[in-house]
Coordinates of C-alpha atoms and ligand atoms in Angstrom, one line a residue:
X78 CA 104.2 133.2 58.2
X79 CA 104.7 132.2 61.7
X80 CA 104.1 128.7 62.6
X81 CA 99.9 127.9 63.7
X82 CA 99.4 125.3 66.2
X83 CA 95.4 124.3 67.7
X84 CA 97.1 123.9 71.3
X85 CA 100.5 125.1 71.9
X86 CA 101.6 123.9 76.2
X87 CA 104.0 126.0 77.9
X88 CA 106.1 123.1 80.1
X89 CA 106.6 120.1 79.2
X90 CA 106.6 118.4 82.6
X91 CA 103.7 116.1 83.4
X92 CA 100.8 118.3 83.4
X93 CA 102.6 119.8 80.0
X94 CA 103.1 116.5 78.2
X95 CA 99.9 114.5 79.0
X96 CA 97.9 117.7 77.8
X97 CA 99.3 117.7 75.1
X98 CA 99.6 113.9 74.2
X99 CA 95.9 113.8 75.2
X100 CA 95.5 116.9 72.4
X101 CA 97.1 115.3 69.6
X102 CA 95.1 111.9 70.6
X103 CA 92.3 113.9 69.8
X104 CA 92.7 115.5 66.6
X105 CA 94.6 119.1 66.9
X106 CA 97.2 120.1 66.0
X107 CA 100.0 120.6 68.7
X108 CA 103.2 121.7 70.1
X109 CA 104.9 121.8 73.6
X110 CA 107.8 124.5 74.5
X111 CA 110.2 123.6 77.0
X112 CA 113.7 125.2 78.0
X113 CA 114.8 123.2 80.2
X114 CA 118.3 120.7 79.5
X115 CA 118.5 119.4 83.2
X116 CA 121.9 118.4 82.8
X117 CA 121.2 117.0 79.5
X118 CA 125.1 115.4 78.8
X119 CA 124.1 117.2 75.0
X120 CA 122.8 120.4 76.2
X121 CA 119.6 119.3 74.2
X122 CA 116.1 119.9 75.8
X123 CA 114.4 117.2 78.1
X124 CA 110.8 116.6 78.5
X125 CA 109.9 115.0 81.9
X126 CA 109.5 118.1 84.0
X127 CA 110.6 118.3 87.5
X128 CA 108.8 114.8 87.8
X129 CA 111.2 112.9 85.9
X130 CA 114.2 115.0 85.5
X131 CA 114.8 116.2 89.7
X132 CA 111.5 114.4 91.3
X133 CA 109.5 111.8 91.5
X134 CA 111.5 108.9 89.1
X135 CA 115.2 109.5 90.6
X136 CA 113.8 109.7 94.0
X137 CA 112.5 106.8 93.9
X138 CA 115.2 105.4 92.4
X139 CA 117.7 106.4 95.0
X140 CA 114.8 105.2 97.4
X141 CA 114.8 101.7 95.9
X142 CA 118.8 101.0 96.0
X143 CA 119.1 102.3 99.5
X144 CA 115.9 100.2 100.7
X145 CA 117.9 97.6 99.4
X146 CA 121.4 98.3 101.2
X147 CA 119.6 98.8 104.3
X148 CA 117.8 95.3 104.0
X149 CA 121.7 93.5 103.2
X150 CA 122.8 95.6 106.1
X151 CA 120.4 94.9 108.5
X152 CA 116.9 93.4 106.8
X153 CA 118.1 90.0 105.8
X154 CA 119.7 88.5 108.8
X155 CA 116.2 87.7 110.5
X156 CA 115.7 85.0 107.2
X157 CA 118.8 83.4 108.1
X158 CA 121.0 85.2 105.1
X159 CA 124.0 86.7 105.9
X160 CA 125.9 89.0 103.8
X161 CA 129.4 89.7 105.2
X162 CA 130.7 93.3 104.4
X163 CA 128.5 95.3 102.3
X164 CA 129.6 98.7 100.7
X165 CA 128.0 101.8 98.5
X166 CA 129.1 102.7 94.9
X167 CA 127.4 105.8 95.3
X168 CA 128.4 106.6 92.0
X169 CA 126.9 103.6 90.2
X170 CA 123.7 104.2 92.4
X171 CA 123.6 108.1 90.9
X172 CA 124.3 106.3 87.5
X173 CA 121.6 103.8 87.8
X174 CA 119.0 106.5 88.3
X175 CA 120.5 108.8 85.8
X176 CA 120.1 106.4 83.2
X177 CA 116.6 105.4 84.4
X178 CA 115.4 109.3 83.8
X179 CA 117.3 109.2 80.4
X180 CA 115.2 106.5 79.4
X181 CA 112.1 108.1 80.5
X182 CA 112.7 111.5 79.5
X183 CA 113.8 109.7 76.0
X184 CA 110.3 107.8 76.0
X185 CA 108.2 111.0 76.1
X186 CA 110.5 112.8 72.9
X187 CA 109.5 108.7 71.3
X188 CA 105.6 109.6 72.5
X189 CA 105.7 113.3 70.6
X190 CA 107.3 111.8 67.7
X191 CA 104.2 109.1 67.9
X192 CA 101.6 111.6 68.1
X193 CA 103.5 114.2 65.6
X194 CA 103.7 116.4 68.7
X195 CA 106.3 119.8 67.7
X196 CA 108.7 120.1 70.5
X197 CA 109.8 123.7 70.5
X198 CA 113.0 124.4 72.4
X199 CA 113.6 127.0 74.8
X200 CA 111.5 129.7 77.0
X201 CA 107.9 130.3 76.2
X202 CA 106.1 133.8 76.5
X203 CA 102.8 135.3 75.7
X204 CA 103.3 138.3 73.0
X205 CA 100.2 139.1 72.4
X206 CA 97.2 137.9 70.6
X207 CA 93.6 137.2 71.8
X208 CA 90.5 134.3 71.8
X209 CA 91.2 134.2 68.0
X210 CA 95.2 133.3 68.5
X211 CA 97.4 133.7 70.9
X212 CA 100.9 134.8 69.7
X213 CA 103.5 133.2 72.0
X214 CA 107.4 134.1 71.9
X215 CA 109.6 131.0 71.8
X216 CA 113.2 131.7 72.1
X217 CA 112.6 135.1 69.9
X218 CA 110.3 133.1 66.9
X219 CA 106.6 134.2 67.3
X220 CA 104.0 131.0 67.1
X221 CA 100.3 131.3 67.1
X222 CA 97.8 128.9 68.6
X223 CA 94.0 129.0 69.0
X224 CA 94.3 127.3 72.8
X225 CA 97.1 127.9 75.1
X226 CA 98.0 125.4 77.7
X227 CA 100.0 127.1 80.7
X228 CA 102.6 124.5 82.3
X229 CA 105.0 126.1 83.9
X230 CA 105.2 124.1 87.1
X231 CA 107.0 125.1 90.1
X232 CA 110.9 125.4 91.4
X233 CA 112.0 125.0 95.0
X234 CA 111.5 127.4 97.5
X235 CA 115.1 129.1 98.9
X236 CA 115.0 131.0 101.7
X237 CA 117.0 134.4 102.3
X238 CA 120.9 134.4 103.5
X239 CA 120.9 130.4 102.6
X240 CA 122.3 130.4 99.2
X241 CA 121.8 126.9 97.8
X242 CA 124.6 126.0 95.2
X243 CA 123.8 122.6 94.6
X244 CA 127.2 121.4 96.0
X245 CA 127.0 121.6 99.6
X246 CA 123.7 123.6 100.1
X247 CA 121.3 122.0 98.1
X248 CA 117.7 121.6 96.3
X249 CA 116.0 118.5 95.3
X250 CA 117.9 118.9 92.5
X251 CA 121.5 118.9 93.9
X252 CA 120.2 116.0 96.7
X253 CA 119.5 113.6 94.2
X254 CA 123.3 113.6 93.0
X255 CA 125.3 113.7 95.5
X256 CA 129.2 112.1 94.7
X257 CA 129.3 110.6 98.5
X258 CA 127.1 110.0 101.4
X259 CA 127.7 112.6 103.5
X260 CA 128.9 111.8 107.2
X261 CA 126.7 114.8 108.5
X262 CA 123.8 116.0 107.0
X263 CA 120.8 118.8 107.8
X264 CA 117.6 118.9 106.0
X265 CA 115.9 122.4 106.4
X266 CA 111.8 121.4 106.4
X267 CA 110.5 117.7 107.6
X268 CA 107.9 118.1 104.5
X269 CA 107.6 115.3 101.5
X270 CA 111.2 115.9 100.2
X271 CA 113.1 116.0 104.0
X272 CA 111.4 112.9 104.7
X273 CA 112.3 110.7 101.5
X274 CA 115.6 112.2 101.1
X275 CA 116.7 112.4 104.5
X276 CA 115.5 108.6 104.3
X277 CA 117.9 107.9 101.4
X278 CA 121.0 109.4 102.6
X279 CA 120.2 108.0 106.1
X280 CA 119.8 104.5 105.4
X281 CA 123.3 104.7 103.3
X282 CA 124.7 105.8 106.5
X283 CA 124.6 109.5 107.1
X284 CA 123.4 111.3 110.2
X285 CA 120.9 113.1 109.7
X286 CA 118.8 116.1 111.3
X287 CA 116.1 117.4 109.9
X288 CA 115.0 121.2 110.8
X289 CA 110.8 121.9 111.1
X290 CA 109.4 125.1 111.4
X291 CA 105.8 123.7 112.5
X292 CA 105.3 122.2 116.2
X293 CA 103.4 119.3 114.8
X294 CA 104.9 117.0 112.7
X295 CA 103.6 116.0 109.2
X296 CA 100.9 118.5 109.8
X297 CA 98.8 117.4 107.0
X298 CA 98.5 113.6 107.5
X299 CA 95.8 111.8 109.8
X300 CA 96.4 112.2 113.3
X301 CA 97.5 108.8 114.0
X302 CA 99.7 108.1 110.7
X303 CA 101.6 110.9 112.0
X304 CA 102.1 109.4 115.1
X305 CA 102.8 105.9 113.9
X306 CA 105.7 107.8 111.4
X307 CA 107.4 110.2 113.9
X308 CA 107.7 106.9 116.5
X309 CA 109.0 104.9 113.8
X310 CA 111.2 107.7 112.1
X311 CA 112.8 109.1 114.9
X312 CA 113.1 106.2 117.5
X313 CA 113.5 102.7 114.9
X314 CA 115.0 104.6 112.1
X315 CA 117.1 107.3 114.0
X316 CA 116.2 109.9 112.2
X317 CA 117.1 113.5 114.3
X318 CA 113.6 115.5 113.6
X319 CA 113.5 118.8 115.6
X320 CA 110.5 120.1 115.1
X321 CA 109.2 124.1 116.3
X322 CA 112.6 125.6 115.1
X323 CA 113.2 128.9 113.8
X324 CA 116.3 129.0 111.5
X325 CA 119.0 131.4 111.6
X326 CA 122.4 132.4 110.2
X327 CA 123.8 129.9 107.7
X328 CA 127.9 130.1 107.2
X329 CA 130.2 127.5 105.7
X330 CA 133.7 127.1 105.9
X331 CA 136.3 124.8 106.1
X332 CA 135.0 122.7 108.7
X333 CA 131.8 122.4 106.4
X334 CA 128.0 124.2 107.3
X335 CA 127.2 126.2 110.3
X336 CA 123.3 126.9 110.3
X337 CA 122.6 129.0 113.8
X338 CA 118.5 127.9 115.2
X339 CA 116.1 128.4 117.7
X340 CA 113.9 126.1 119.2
X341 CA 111.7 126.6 122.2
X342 CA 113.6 129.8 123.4
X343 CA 117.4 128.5 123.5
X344 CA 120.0 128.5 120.4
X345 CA 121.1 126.2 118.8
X346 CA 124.0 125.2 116.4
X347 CA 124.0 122.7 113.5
X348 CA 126.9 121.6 111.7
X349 CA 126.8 119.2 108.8
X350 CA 128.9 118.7 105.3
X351 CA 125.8 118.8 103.3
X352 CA 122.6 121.0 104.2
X353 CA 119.3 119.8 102.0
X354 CA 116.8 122.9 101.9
X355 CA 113.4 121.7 101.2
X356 CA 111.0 123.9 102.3
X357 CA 108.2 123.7 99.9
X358 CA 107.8 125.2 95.8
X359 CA 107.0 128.3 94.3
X360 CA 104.9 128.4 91.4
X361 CA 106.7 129.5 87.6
X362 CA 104.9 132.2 86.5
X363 CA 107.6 134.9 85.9
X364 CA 109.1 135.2 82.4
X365 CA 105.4 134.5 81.1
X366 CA 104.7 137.6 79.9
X367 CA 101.1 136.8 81.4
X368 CA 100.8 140.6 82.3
X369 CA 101.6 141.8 79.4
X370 CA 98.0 139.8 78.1
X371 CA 96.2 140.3 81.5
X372 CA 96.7 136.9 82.4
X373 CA 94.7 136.9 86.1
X374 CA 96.9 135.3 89.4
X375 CA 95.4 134.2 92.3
X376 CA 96.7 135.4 96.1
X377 CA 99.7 133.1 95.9
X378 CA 101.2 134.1 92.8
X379 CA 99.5 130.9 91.0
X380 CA 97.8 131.4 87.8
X381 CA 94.6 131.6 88.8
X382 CA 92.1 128.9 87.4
X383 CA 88.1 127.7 87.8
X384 CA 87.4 123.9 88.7
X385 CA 88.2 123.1 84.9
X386 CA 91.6 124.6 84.5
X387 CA 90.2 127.9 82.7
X388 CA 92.0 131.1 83.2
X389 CA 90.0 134.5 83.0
X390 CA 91.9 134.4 79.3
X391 CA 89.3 132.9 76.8
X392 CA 91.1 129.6 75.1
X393 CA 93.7 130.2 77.6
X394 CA 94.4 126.9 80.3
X395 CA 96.7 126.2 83.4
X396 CA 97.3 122.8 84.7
X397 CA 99.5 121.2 87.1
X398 CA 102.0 123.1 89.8
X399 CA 101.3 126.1 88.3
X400 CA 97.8 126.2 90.0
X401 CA 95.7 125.5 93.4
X402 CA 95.9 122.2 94.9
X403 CA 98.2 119.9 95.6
X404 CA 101.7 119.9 94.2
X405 CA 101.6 116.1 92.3
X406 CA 102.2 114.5 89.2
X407 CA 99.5 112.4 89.1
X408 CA 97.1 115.7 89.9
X409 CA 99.2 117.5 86.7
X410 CA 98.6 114.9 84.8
X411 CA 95.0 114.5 85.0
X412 CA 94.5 118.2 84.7
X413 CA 96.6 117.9 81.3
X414 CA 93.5 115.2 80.2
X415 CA 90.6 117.2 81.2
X416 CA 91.6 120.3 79.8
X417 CA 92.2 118.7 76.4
X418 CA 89.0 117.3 76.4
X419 CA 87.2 120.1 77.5
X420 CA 88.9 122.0 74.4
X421 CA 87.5 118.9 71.7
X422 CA 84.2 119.9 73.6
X423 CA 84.4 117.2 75.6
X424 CA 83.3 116.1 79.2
X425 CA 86.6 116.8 80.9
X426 CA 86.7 116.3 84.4
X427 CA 89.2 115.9 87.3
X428 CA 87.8 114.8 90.7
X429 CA 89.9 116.7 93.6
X430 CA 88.5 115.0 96.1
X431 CA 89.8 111.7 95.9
X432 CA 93.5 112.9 94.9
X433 CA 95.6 110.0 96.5
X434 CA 99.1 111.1 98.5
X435 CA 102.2 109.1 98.9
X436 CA 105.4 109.3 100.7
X437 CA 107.5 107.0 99.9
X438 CA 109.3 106.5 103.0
X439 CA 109.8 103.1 105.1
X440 CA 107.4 102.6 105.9
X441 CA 105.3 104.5 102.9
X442 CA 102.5 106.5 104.1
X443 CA 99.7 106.6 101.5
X444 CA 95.9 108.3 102.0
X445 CA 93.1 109.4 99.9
X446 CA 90.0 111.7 101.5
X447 CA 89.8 113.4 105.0
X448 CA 91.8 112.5 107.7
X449 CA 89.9 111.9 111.3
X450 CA 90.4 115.4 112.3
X451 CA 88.7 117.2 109.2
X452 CA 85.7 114.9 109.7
X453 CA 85.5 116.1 113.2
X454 CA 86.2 119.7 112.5
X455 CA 83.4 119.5 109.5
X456 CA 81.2 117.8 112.5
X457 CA 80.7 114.6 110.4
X458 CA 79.7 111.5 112.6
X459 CA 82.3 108.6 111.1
X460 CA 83.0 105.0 111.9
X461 CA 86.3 103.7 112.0
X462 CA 88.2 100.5 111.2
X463 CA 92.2 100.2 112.1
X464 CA 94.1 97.1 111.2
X465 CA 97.7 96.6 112.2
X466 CA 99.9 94.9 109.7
X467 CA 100.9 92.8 112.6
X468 CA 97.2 90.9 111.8
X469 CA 98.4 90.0 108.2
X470 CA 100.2 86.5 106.9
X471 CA 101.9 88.0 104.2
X472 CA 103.4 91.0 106.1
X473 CA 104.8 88.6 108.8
X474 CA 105.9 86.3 105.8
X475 CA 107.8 89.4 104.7
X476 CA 109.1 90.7 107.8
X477 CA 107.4 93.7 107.3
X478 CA 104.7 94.7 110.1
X479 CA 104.7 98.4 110.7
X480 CA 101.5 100.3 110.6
X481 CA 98.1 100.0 109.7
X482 CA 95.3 100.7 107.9
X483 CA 92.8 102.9 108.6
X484 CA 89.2 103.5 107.3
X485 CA 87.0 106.0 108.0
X486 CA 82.9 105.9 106.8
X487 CA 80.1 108.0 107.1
X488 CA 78.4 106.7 110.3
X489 CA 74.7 107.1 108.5
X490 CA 75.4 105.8 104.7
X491 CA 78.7 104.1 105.4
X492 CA 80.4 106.1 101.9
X493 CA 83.8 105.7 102.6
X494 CA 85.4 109.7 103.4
X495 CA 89.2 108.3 103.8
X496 CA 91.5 105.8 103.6
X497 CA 95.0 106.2 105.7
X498 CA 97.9 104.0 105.1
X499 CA 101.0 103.2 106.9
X500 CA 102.8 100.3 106.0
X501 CA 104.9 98.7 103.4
X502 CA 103.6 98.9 100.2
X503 CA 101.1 101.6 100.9
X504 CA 101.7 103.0 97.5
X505 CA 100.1 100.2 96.0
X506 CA 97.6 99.6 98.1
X507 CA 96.0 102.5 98.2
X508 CA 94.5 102.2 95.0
X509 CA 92.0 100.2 95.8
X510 CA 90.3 103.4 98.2
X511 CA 91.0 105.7 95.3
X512 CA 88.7 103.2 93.0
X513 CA 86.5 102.6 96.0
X514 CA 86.1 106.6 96.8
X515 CA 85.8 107.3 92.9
X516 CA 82.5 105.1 92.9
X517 CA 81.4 106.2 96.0
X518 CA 81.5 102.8 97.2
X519 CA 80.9 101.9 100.4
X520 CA 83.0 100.0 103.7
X521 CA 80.3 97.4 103.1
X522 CA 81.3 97.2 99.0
X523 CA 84.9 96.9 100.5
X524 CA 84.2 93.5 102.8
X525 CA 82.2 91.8 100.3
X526 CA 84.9 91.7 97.7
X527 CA 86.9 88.5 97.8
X528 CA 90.5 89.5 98.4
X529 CA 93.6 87.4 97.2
X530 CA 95.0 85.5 100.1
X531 CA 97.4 85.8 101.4
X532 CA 98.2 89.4 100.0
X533 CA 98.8 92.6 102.3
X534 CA 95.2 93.8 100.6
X535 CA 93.6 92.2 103.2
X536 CA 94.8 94.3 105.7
X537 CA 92.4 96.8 103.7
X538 CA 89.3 94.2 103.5
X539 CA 89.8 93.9 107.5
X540 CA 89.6 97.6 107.7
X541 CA 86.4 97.6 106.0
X542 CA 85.0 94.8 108.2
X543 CA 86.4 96.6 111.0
X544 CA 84.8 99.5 110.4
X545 CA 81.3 97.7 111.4
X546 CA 83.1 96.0 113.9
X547 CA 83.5 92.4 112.2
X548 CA 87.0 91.8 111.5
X549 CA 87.9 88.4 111.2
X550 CA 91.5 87.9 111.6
X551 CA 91.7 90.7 114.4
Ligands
LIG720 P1 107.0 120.6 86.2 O1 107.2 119.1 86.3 O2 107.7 121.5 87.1 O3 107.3 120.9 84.6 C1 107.2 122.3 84.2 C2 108.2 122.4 83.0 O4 107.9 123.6 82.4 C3 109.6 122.4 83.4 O5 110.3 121.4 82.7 C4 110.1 123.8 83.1 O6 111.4 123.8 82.6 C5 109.2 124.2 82.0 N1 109.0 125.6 81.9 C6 108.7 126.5 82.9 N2 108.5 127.7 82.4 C7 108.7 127.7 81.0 C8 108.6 128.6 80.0 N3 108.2 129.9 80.2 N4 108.9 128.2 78.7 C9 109.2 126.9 78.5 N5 109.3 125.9 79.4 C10 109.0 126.3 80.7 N6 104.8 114.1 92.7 C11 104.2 112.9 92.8 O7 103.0 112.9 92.4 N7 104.8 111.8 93.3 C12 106.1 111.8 93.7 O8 106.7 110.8 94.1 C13 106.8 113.1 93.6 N8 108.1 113.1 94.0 C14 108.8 114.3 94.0 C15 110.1 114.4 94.4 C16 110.8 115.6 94.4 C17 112.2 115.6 94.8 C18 110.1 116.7 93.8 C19 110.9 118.0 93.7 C20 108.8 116.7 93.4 C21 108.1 115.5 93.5 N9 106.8 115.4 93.0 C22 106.1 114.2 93.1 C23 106.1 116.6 92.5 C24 106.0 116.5 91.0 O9 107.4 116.5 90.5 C25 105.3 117.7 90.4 O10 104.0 117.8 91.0 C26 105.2 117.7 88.9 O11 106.4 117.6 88.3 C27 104.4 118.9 88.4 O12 104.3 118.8 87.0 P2 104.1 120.1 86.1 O13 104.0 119.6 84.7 O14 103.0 121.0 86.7 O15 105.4 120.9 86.3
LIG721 P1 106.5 120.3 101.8 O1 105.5 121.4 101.7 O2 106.1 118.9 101.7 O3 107.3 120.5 103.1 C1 108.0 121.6 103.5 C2 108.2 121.6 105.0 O4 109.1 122.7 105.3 C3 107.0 121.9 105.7 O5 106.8 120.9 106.8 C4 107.2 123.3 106.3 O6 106.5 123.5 107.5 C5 108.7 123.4 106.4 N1 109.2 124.7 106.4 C6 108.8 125.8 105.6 N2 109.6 126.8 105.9 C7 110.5 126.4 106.8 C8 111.6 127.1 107.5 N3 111.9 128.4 107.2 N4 112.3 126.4 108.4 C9 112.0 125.1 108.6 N5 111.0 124.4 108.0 C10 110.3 125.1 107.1 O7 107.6 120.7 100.6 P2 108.8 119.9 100.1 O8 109.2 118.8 101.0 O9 109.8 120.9 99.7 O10 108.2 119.3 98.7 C11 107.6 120.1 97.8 C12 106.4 119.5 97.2 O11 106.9 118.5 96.2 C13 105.5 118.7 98.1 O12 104.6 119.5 98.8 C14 104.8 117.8 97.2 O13 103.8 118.5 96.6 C15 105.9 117.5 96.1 N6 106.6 116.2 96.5 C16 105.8 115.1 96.4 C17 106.3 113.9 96.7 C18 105.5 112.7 96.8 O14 104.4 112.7 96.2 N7 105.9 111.5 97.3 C19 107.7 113.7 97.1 C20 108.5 115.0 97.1 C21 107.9 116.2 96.8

């Protein structure tokens, strides 16, 4: 008698493990397959994900300690401290975040064993089955389960005749352990991943160039965040960002990486000792067996999925990478909740619109909604309000006045449409347009709520105020 699960989830990443913590909260009967070790010292499986295991958690990590090395270097001197000689252990910095993911990817096997979640090792892959019960193949044993939860997330993108090893042509996976800070190193794709990477290795002292197909940098941000990041990247920071280029012939040698390009007609040699390739995810759906059941994909190989996370399979759901929109944990995650609820016959719901987006640079660039440039490409009249950090006590109390705010409102019924966010902190800050947008509230809502002073949050309620032209401290 094979094992019978209500929900078994394929991936335990983020979208795999909330769905299926949010399953068991609820009643059913669950299990999660996962095959992935991720350098597990024991070879045993982790759950996590890309977020936790090669993401998210030990990017920011390695964000954190450099943000700090850079501030001894060179933050601290304008409060009178001065630090003498300061060195990098990379290797207790890799350490520190390795043992930060351990915990977490820990936490989530202590959060199964709470909920009497089965964790089944290795690959998952339909068989066969139907509505009634899907059979799924795990690592050659056959399981049944009413609902099926697809999970599969995604893996980085490689491109043809650049080989990536992990040692000296790397993922995200082999950038987030390097053994040294490299003296030269090339990022292929000024995306997410270029930008927060290249930021890490940069501060600890590398040179960096980063290689962009597009003419326009950060293509999908507002207009003027863009802007506001490219000046402060390439010109304060020293980041090398070349952007239009068409990548060629990639050899390496003794003397380290040769990558031939093109940019704006002429050729162009890079050489560096580490190359990071980071040129966007493709979505896990082979080894699935999904054919084999008829399971539908859409035009970019993702499994193809209504606003609810159904797939044209009845009982059969897709969350997270693995499907449209964007590529985030948080987005996964959420997706994980709603389709668990919608399978207790619940209200399950995931509202796409106000998705928030960080990149946790330095600056970090956070924003939730249109930018300025889909409102004027829908034709929507809008009012703005922009607030420089530089207007703010507490950011000139921490020596940290980059950016702005920016707040954009329907110009007839003043419903916040977008929030943009350059500045330190952003992350955090955002939330507050997230909650705002989620209730529909208005820039008016935003200036009448009392806002701690002094805290950088005020920068947001000046925003509001400024979008009806009323700032006070501005
Ligand atoms: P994944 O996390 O990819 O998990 C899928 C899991 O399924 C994997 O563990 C895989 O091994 C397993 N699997 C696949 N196929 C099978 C199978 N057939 N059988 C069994 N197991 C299988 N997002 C943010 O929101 N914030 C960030 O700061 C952020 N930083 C990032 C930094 C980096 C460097 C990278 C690469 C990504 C980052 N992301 C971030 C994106 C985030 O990691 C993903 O959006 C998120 O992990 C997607 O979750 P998921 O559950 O859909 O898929
Ligand atoms: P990305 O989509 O953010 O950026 C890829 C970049 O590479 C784009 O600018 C693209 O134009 C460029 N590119 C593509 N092909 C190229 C080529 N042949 N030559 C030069 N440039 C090329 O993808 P990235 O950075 O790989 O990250 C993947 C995803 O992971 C992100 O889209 C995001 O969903 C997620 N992520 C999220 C983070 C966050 O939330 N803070 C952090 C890191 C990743």
């Amino acid at each position: 008698m094979s094992k019978q699960f209500d929900v078994l989830v394929i991936g335990g990443g983020p979208g795999g493990y909330v769905a299926a913590i949010r399953a068991a909260q609820l009643g059913f009967s669950t299990a999660c397959v996962e095959s992935a070790a991720y350098d597990d010292p024991k070879g045993e499986v982790r759950l996590g994900g890309t977020c936790l295991n090669v993401g998210c958690i030990p990017s920011k990590a390695l964000l954190q300690s450099s943000e700090h090395f850079e501030n001894a270097r060179h933050g601290f001197v304008m409060h009178g401290i001065s630090t003498g000689e300061i060195a990098i252990d990379v290797k207790t910095m890799i350490k520190r975040k390795d043992n930060i993911v351990t915990q977490l990817t820990g936490g989530i096997r202590g959060l199964f064993k709470k909920h009497k979640i089965a964790l089944l090792p290795g690959h998952g892959r339909f068989a066969g089955g139907g509505g009634d019960g899907w059979e799924i193949d795990v690592a050659g044993e056959i399981v049944t389960a009413k609902h099926v939860v697809v999970a599969t997330g995604s893996r980085p993108r490689h491109l043809d005749g650049i080989p990536v090893d992990n040692k000296l042509i790397c993922d995200n996976a082999g950038a987030l352990a390097f053994d040294a800070v490299p003296k030269r190193l090339g990022v292929i794709g000024a995306g997410v991943i270029g930008l927060e990477l290249g930021s890490v290795w940069k501060r600890l002292g590398a040179q960096v160039t980063i290689l962009e197909a597009l003419p326009e940098f950060l293509a999908a941000a507002d207009g003027a965040i863009a802007k506001e990041a490219w000046k402060v990247f390439t010109q304060k920071q020293g980041l090398d960002i070349r952007l239009g280029v068409k990548i060629g012939k990639v050899t390496t040698g003794k003397k380290g990486i040769t990558l031939a390009y093109e940019m704006g007609d002429q050729n162009h040699v890079l050489e560096c000792d580490k190359l990071i390739v980071s040129v966007g995810r493709v979505p896990n759906t082979d080894g699935l067996g999904g054919e084999a059941v008829g399971l539908r994909l859409d035009e970019r190989g993702r499994v193809a999925v209504d606003d609810h996370c159904r797939t044209n399979l009845p009982n059969v759901w897709a969350v997270g990478d693995v499907v449209r929109g964007p590529m985030l944990a948080h987005k996964g995650m959420e997706e994980g909740v709603m389709v668990a609820e919608l399978i207790a016959g619940q209200a399950g719901h995931c509202n796409y619109d106000v998705i928030p987006w960080v990149i946790y640079t330095h600056p970090e660039i956070a924003w939730v909604g249109k930018t300025e440039e889909q409102l004027q490409r829908a034709g929507i009249e809008y009012r703005a309000g922009r607030i420089p950090f530089t207007a703010n006590g507490r950011a000139l109390g921490q020596g940290d006045t980059t950016g702005f705010v920016k707040m954009l409102a329907d110009a007839k019924t003043d419903q916040i449409l977008g929030v943009h966010i350059i500045g330190t902190n952003a992350s955090e800050l955002i939330s507050e347009a997230v909650v705002a947008m989620e209730f529909q509230a208005s820039s008016e809502d935003i200036a009448r709520i009392v806002h701690a002073h002094p805290t950088l949050s005020e920068v947001m309620h000046e925003a509001a105020l400024a979008v009806d032209k009323r700032p006070l401290h501005f």
